[in-house]
Structures are given as C-alpha cells and as structure tokens.
mmCIF file of C-alpha atoms in Angstrom:
data_model
loop_
_atom_site.group_PDB
_atom_site.id
_atom_site.type_symbol
_atom_site.label_atom_id
_atom_site.label_comp_id
_atom_site.label_asym_id
_atom_site.label_seq_id
_atom_site.Cartn_x
_atom_site.Cartn_y
_atom_site.Cartn_z
ATOM 1 C CA ASP A 1 -7.636 -9.995 -6.300
ATOM 2 C CA ALA A 2 -5.814 -12.863 -4.548
ATOM 3 C CA GLY A 3 -8.752 -13.935 -2.445
ATOM 4 C CA ILE A 4 -9.415 -10.668 -0.868
ATOM 5 C CA THR A 5 -12.802 -9.344 -0.983
ATOM 6 C CA GLN A 6 -14.135 -5.976 0.750
ATOM 7 C CA SER A 7 -17.495 -5.041 1.367
ATOM 8 C CA PRO A 8 -19.251 -2.907 0.646
ATOM 9 C CA ARG A 9 -17.731 -1.642 -2.396
ATOM 10 C CA HIS A 10 -19.628 1.745 -1.865
ATOM 11 C CA LYS A 11 -21.612 3.210 0.859
ATOM 12 C CA VAL A 12 -22.951 6.547 1.604
ATOM 13 C CA THR A 13 -23.830 7.187 5.410
ATOM 14 C CA GLU A 14 -24.671 10.176 7.298
ATOM 15 C CA THR A 15 -22.508 12.152 10.018
ATOM 16 C CA GLY A 16 -22.663 10.612 13.647
ATOM 17 C CA THR A 17 -23.577 7.050 12.296
ATOM 18 C CA PRO A 18 -21.519 3.910 13.072
ATOM 19 C CA VAL A 19 -20.007 2.363 9.802
ATOM 20 C CA THR A 20 -18.363 -0.939 9.392
ATOM 21 C CA LEU A 21 -16.245 -2.095 6.506
ATOM 22 C CA ARG A 22 -15.302 -5.801 6.004
ATOM 23 C CA CYS A 23 -12.502 -7.267 4.623
ATOM 24 C CA HIS A 24 -12.327 -11.147 4.048
ATOM 25 C CA GLN A 25 -9.520 -13.167 2.805
ATOM 26 C CA THR A 26 -9.661 -16.959 2.083
ATOM 27 C CA GLU A 27 -5.865 -17.516 1.980
ATOM 28 C CA ASN A 28 -5.158 -17.743 5.801
ATOM 29 C CA HIS A 29 -2.804 -14.755 5.681
ATOM 30 C CA ARG A 30 -1.551 -13.769 9.221
ATOM 31 C CA TYR A 31 -1.149 -10.058 8.511
ATOM 32 C CA MET A 32 -3.994 -7.635 7.332
ATOM 33 C CA TYR A 33 -4.055 -4.048 6.694
ATOM 34 C CA TRP A 34 -6.261 -1.113 6.405
ATOM 35 C CA TYR A 35 -5.449 1.928 4.414
ATOM 36 C CA ARG A 36 -7.465 5.003 3.293
ATOM 37 C CA GLN A 37 -6.591 6.956 0.257
ATOM 38 C CA ASP A 38 -7.227 10.597 -0.393
ATOM 39 C CA PRO A 39 -6.217 13.126 -3.100
ATOM 40 C CA GLY A 40 -2.958 14.628 -2.052
ATOM 41 C CA HIS A 41 -2.113 12.231 0.652
ATOM 42 C CA GLY A 42 -1.526 9.086 -0.984
ATOM 43 C CA LEU A 43 -2.229 5.692 0.976
ATOM 44 C CA ARG A 44 -2.101 6.151 4.545
ATOM 45 C CA LEU A 45 -2.127 3.131 7.170
ATOM 46 C CA ILE A 46 -5.005 3.066 9.556
ATOM 47 C CA HIS A 47 -4.715 -0.089 11.442
ATOM 48 C CA TYR A 48 -3.233 -3.481 10.868
ATOM 49 C CA SER A 49 -3.434 -6.983 12.454
ATOM 50 C CA TYR A 50 -0.694 -9.534 12.942
ATOM 51 C CA GLY A 51 -3.182 -12.326 14.209
ATOM 52 C CA VAL A 52 -6.509 -13.108 15.700
ATOM 53 C CA LYS A 53 -7.196 -10.475 18.248
ATOM 54 C CA ASP A 54 -3.875 -8.930 17.482
ATOM 55 C CA THR A 55 -4.017 -5.385 16.153
ATOM 56 C CA ASP A 56 -2.098 -2.025 16.250
ATOM 57 C CA LYS A 57 -2.484 1.285 15.329
ATOM 58 C CA GLY A 58 -1.154 3.091 11.802
ATOM 59 C CA GLU A 59 -0.277 6.309 10.923
ATOM 60 C CA VAL A 60 -4.097 7.813 11.093
ATOM 61 C CA SER A 61 -5.887 5.773 13.657
ATOM 62 C CA ASP A 62 -7.821 8.389 15.170
ATOM 63 C CA GLY A 63 -11.754 7.847 15.100
ATOM 64 C CA TYR A 64 -11.291 4.212 13.611
ATOM 65 C CA SER A 65 -11.261 0.908 15.498
ATOM 66 C CA VAL A 66 -10.453 -2.660 14.148
ATOM 67 C CA SER A 67 -11.363 -6.182 15.250
ATOM 68 C CA ARG A 68 -10.214 -9.513 14.126
ATOM 69 C CA SER A 69 -11.918 -12.387 15.687
ATOM 70 C CA LYS A 70 -11.108 -14.619 12.802
ATOM 71 C CA THR A 71 -8.216 -15.223 10.572
ATOM 72 C CA GLU A 72 -10.171 -14.585 7.287
ATOM 73 C CA ASP A 73 -12.078 -11.196 8.596
ATOM 74 C CA PHE A 74 -10.639 -7.683 9.450
ATOM 75 C CA LEU A 75 -13.334 -5.214 10.217
ATOM 76 C CA LEU A 76 -12.765 -1.618 10.215
ATOM 77 C CA THR A 77 -15.290 0.536 12.193
ATOM 78 C CA LEU A 78 -15.870 4.254 12.416
ATOM 79 C CA GLU A 79 -17.836 4.592 15.545
ATOM 80 C CA SER A 80 -19.223 7.892 14.480
ATOM 81 C CA ALA A 81 -18.640 9.081 11.096
ATOM 82 C CA THR A 82 -17.487 12.314 10.073
ATOM 83 C CA SER A 83 -16.957 13.999 6.710
ATOM 84 C CA SER A 84 -13.397 13.819 7.090
ATOM 85 C CA GLN A 85 -13.524 10.094 6.872
ATOM 86 C CA THR A 86 -15.013 10.381 3.272
ATOM 87 C CA SER A 87 -12.253 8.320 1.453
ATOM 88 C CA VAL A 88 -11.459 5.248 -0.504
ATOM 89 C CA TYR A 89 -10.499 2.551 1.950
ATOM 90 C CA PHE A 90 -8.252 -0.370 0.830
ATOM 91 C CA CYS A 91 -7.635 -3.662 2.659
ATOM 92 C CA ALA A 92 -4.420 -5.617 1.982
ATOM 93 C CA ILE A 93 -2.647 -8.702 3.226
ATOM 94 C CA SER A 94 1.148 -9.200 2.983
ATOM 95 C CA ARG A 95 2.836 -12.338 1.562
ATOM 96 C CA GLU A 96 6.494 -12.775 1.816
ATOM 97 C CA THR A 97 7.258 -12.833 -2.082
ATOM 98 C CA HIS A 98 5.079 -10.171 -3.051
ATOM 99 C CA GLY A 99 4.631 -7.669 -0.393
ATOM 100 C CA TYR A 100 0.948 -6.405 -0.097
ATOM 101 C CA THR A 101 -2.041 -7.652 -2.111
ATOM 102 C CA PHE A 102 -4.777 -5.242 -1.851
ATOM 103 C CA GLY A 103 -8.675 -5.670 -2.256
ATOM 104 C CA SER A 104 -10.551 -3.628 -4.711
ATOM 105 C CA GLY A 105 -11.578 -0.774 -2.282
ATOM 106 C CA THR A 106 -14.468 0.590 -0.670
ATOM 107 C CA ARG A 107 -15.650 4.155 -1.450
ATOM 108 C CA LEU A 108 -17.273 5.787 1.626
ATOM 109 C CA THR A 109 -19.093 8.980 1.271
ATOM 110 C CA VAL A 110 -20.176 10.488 4.541
ATOM 111 C CA VAL A 111 -22.893 13.318 4.205
ATOM 112 C CA LEU B 1 8.077 4.478 9.446
ATOM 113 C CA ALA B 2 10.771 5.914 7.416
ATOM 114 C CA LYS B 3 9.794 9.006 5.183
ATOM 115 C CA THR B 4 9.840 8.669 1.569
ATOM 116 C CA THR B 5 10.430 11.708 -0.868
ATOM 117 C CA GLN B 6 9.582 11.019 -4.789
ATOM 118 C CA PRO B 7 8.752 13.539 -7.642
ATOM 119 C CA ILE B 8 5.035 14.183 -7.807
ATOM 120 C CA SER B 9 4.796 13.686 -11.469
ATOM 121 C CA MET B 10 6.692 12.668 -14.455
ATOM 122 C CA ASP B 11 6.067 12.667 -18.463
ATOM 123 C CA SER B 12 7.183 10.314 -20.967
ATOM 124 C CA TYR B 13 6.769 9.106 -24.576
ATOM 125 C CA GLU B 14 6.256 5.648 -25.304
ATOM 126 C CA GLY B 15 9.202 3.435 -25.750
ATOM 127 C CA GLN B 16 11.453 5.519 -23.693
ATOM 128 C CA GLU B 17 12.960 4.326 -20.606
ATOM 129 C CA VAL B 18 11.867 5.966 -17.226
ATOM 130 C CA ASN B 19 13.616 6.210 -14.084
ATOM 131 C CA ILE B 20 11.752 7.310 -11.186
ATOM 132 C CA THR B 21 14.034 8.188 -7.983
ATOM 133 C CA CYS B 22 13.005 7.952 -4.420
ATOM 134 C CA SER B 23 14.806 9.361 -1.384
ATOM 135 C CA HIS B 24 14.693 7.569 2.095
ATOM 136 C CA ASN B 25 17.340 9.296 4.105
ATOM 137 C CA ASN B 26 16.336 7.661 7.382
ATOM 138 C CA ILE B 27 15.908 4.329 6.126
ATOM 139 C CA ALA B 28 16.813 1.666 9.029
ATOM 140 C CA THR B 29 18.728 -1.428 8.804
ATOM 141 C CA ASN B 30 15.832 -3.842 8.796
ATOM 142 C CA ASP B 31 13.954 -1.896 6.121
ATOM 143 C CA TYR B 32 13.315 -3.207 2.677
ATOM 144 C CA ILE B 33 12.517 -0.944 -0.457
ATOM 145 C CA THR B 34 9.208 -1.821 -2.307
ATOM 146 C CA TRP B 35 7.664 -0.323 -5.281
ATOM 147 C CA TYR B 36 3.916 -0.407 -6.160
ATOM 148 C CA GLN B 37 1.928 0.506 -9.247
ATOM 149 C CA GLN B 38 -1.645 1.855 -8.932
ATOM 150 C CA PHE B 39 -4.171 2.251 -11.879
ATOM 151 C CA PRO B 40 -7.560 4.486 -11.150
ATOM 152 C CA SER B 41 -10.182 2.741 -9.052
ATOM 153 C CA GLN B 42 -7.855 -0.094 -8.354
ATOM 154 C CA GLY B 43 -5.675 -1.162 -5.310
ATOM 155 C CA PRO B 44 -1.860 -0.749 -5.627
ATOM 156 C CA ARG B 45 -0.031 -3.755 -7.080
ATOM 157 C CA PHE B 46 3.383 -4.955 -6.242
ATOM 158 C CA ILE B 47 6.195 -4.304 -8.898
ATOM 159 C CA ILE B 48 9.495 -4.945 -7.211
ATOM 160 C CA GLN B 49 11.230 -5.142 -3.993
ATOM 161 C CA GLY B 50 15.107 -4.931 -2.978
ATOM 162 C CA TYR B 51 17.332 -4.403 0.014
ATOM 163 C CA LYS B 52 20.582 -3.399 -1.580
ATOM 164 C CA THR B 53 22.411 -3.276 -5.416
ATOM 165 C CA LYS B 54 20.027 -4.191 -7.951
ATOM 166 C CA VAL B 55 17.082 -6.271 -8.607
ATOM 167 C CA THR B 56 15.510 -7.239 -11.825
ATOM 168 C CA ASN B 57 12.164 -8.937 -12.718
ATOM 169 C CA GLU B 58 10.279 -9.041 -15.755
ATOM 170 C CA VAL B 59 8.576 -5.858 -15.195
ATOM 171 C CA ALA B 60 11.309 -3.277 -13.830
ATOM 172 C CA SER B 61 14.471 -3.071 -12.240
ATOM 173 C CA LEU B 62 15.518 -1.411 -8.886
ATOM 174 C CA PHE B 63 18.810 0.225 -8.388
ATOM 175 C CA ILE B 64 19.777 0.811 -4.614
ATOM 176 C CA PRO B 65 23.168 2.514 -3.769
ATOM 177 C CA ALA B 66 25.497 1.449 -0.932
ATOM 178 C CA ASP B 67 23.949 3.980 1.259
ATOM 179 C CA ARG B 68 20.440 2.937 0.801
ATOM 180 C CA LYS B 69 19.460 6.538 1.329
ATOM 181 C CA SER B 70 17.732 6.600 -2.356
ATOM 182 C CA SER B 71 16.511 3.928 -4.955
ATOM 183 C CA THR B 72 15.554 4.296 -8.476
ATOM 184 C CA LEU B 73 12.592 2.321 -10.054
ATOM 185 C CA SER B 74 13.516 1.845 -14.033
ATOM 186 C CA LEU B 75 10.925 1.185 -16.316
ATOM 187 C CA PRO B 76 12.378 -0.163 -19.581
ATOM 188 C CA ARG B 77 10.482 1.080 -23.036
ATOM 189 C CA VAL B 78 7.194 2.146 -21.321
ATOM 190 C CA SER B 79 3.901 2.003 -23.133
ATOM 191 C CA LEU B 80 0.646 4.008 -22.598
ATOM 192 C CA SER B 81 -0.504 1.236 -20.147
ATOM 193 C CA ASP B 82 2.115 2.336 -17.754
ATOM 194 C CA THR B 83 0.318 5.451 -17.176
ATOM 195 C CA ALA B 84 -0.221 5.228 -13.268
ATOM 196 C CA VAL B 85 0.736 6.233 -9.750
ATOM 197 C CA TYR B 86 4.182 4.632 -8.553
ATOM 198 C CA TYR B 87 4.870 4.367 -4.887
ATOM 199 C CA CYS B 88 7.999 3.908 -3.205
ATOM 200 C CA LEU B 89 7.952 2.336 0.222
ATOM 201 C CA VAL B 90 10.271 1.616 3.069
ATOM 202 C CA GLY B 91 9.105 -0.894 5.755
ATOM 203 C CA PHE B 92 10.018 -3.198 8.524
ATOM 204 C CA ARG B 93 9.309 -6.700 9.046
ATOM 205 C CA ILE B 94 7.023 -6.995 11.984
ATOM 206 C CA TRP B 95 8.157 -8.960 14.722
ATOM 207 C CA ASN B 96 10.735 -10.523 12.849
ATOM 208 C CA SER B 97 7.967 -12.207 10.539
ATOM 209 C CA ASN B 98 8.956 -13.046 6.922
ATOM 210 C CA SER B 99 5.627 -11.932 5.793
ATOM 211 C CA GLY B 100 4.522 -8.931 7.873
ATOM 212 C CA TYR B 101 5.252 -5.279 7.106
ATOM 213 C CA ALA B 102 3.769 -1.892 8.148
ATOM 214 C CA LEU B 103 4.682 0.245 4.963
ATOM 215 C CA ASN B 104 4.025 4.045 4.549
ATOM 216 C CA PHE B 105 3.106 4.569 1.227
ATOM 217 C CA GLY B 106 3.389 8.389 0.613
ATOM 218 C CA LYS B 107 1.994 10.419 -2.222
ATOM 219 C CA GLY B 108 3.519 8.600 -5.204
ATOM 220 C CA THR B 109 4.746 9.793 -8.524
ATOM 221 C CA SER B 110 2.016 10.163 -11.325
ATOM 222 C CA LEU B 111 3.506 8.917 -14.539
ATOM 223 C CA LEU B 112 1.769 10.061 -17.765
ATOM 224 C CA VAL B 113 2.976 8.138 -20.734
ATOM 225 C CA THR B 114 2.042 9.786 -24.392
ATOM 226 C CA PRO B 115 2.468 8.528 -27.733
#
C-alpha cells in the first residue's frame, strides 16, 4: 500500500449525520486525492490537495469538504450524509514515476 | 479533464494477447496517458504511462499514434490472474509539477480471462 492508510475501512452511518474519512501517508507526498467508486460510474474524483491547506474540487465535489492541516493527513468530510453517498472511497497519492498509488479503500454505507 | 471512451468488457482465453483501445479525442498537449488495473476490493494499480509512440515495461505495452487521440494497451499472453478492470486515464500535470495529476478514471474495461 506504499504507506497509505485509510480509516475506517468500513462504516455504517445514518442519513444526516456528519462523517469524516481519514487518509494518512508516511512518504511526504505533496499531492493527495479522494475518489469514490460506484457501480456503473467507475472512479470519480471528489477533491484533491496540492499541499498543506491547498485543496481544489474534482468532478463530484458537492456534499463533500476536505482539509489538509498536515502533509501526512487528508480528511474527507460528509457534512450531512445522504444515501447517494453510499460508496467505496479511495484515497491516493501521486508519484512521478508511477502515477497514483491508492489506499485500500473505505466502504461507507449510509442508511 | 479529457473524456475517455473504452469498451465496457472484453473476454479472452489464457495465453492470448489482449489489446484494449481507448479513445481520447480531446486530449490536450500537456496530457499524459496512463493505464491502471483494478482487482475486486482493491484500489487501482499503475500499469503503464506514455505521452507518444510506444512504451513497454515488464507488464504491458502502450501504443499511442501520432495524433494521440487514442491509445492501445497490449497485454501479452494473459493469464487468469489478469482478470480485472482496466482504466485508461488522461490527465494534466498540476501547476507544472512533476508529480501532480488530476485524473478522470471513467468506467474502465472489465477483462475476463478464461481457461
């Protein structure tokens, strides 16, 4: 997993509750990304970060916010979870010679 | 982000060569083409990346014509373990960085290899 840890691995939450997913890296990479994966949609970019406190939106950013207060941590927050946010969430870092390296994913179920 | 189009699924027998073609008609000058492989319950894994012509590594070859509007991933002599989803991605370097990309994965091609 090249030093990328996602937590939690699985989570079930109720509609309307806030949820924060954590991505932790140990290799001091500048760029980090959050994707969601759903059947029929492939992987879609939610947000990405290009440094501490520097973030930008991806293709499907509505309903999500991110924060990066330290190089090693990139947090994804669902302010008020909805059933449409039930998905598998992947964090990734990018490296020059091998593109993206992904974490193991977080399976989120909103009931 | 440039849009990519690739077949939804492909079937192959063990030992055959598999070619997966991806079209990216609106690829930009600074865009690179990258292919990833994903197994169930895992994150995608980098296979190969190129900008133009041909690139080969120990796993696959990537063919890119001169107009760069398409690319073909070639997997030589596939085995059952090559059954996976393969993604073609086109992306730009973020702020002229050597390591930052914002990539659109699309839906991928589901490859099934059978005996």
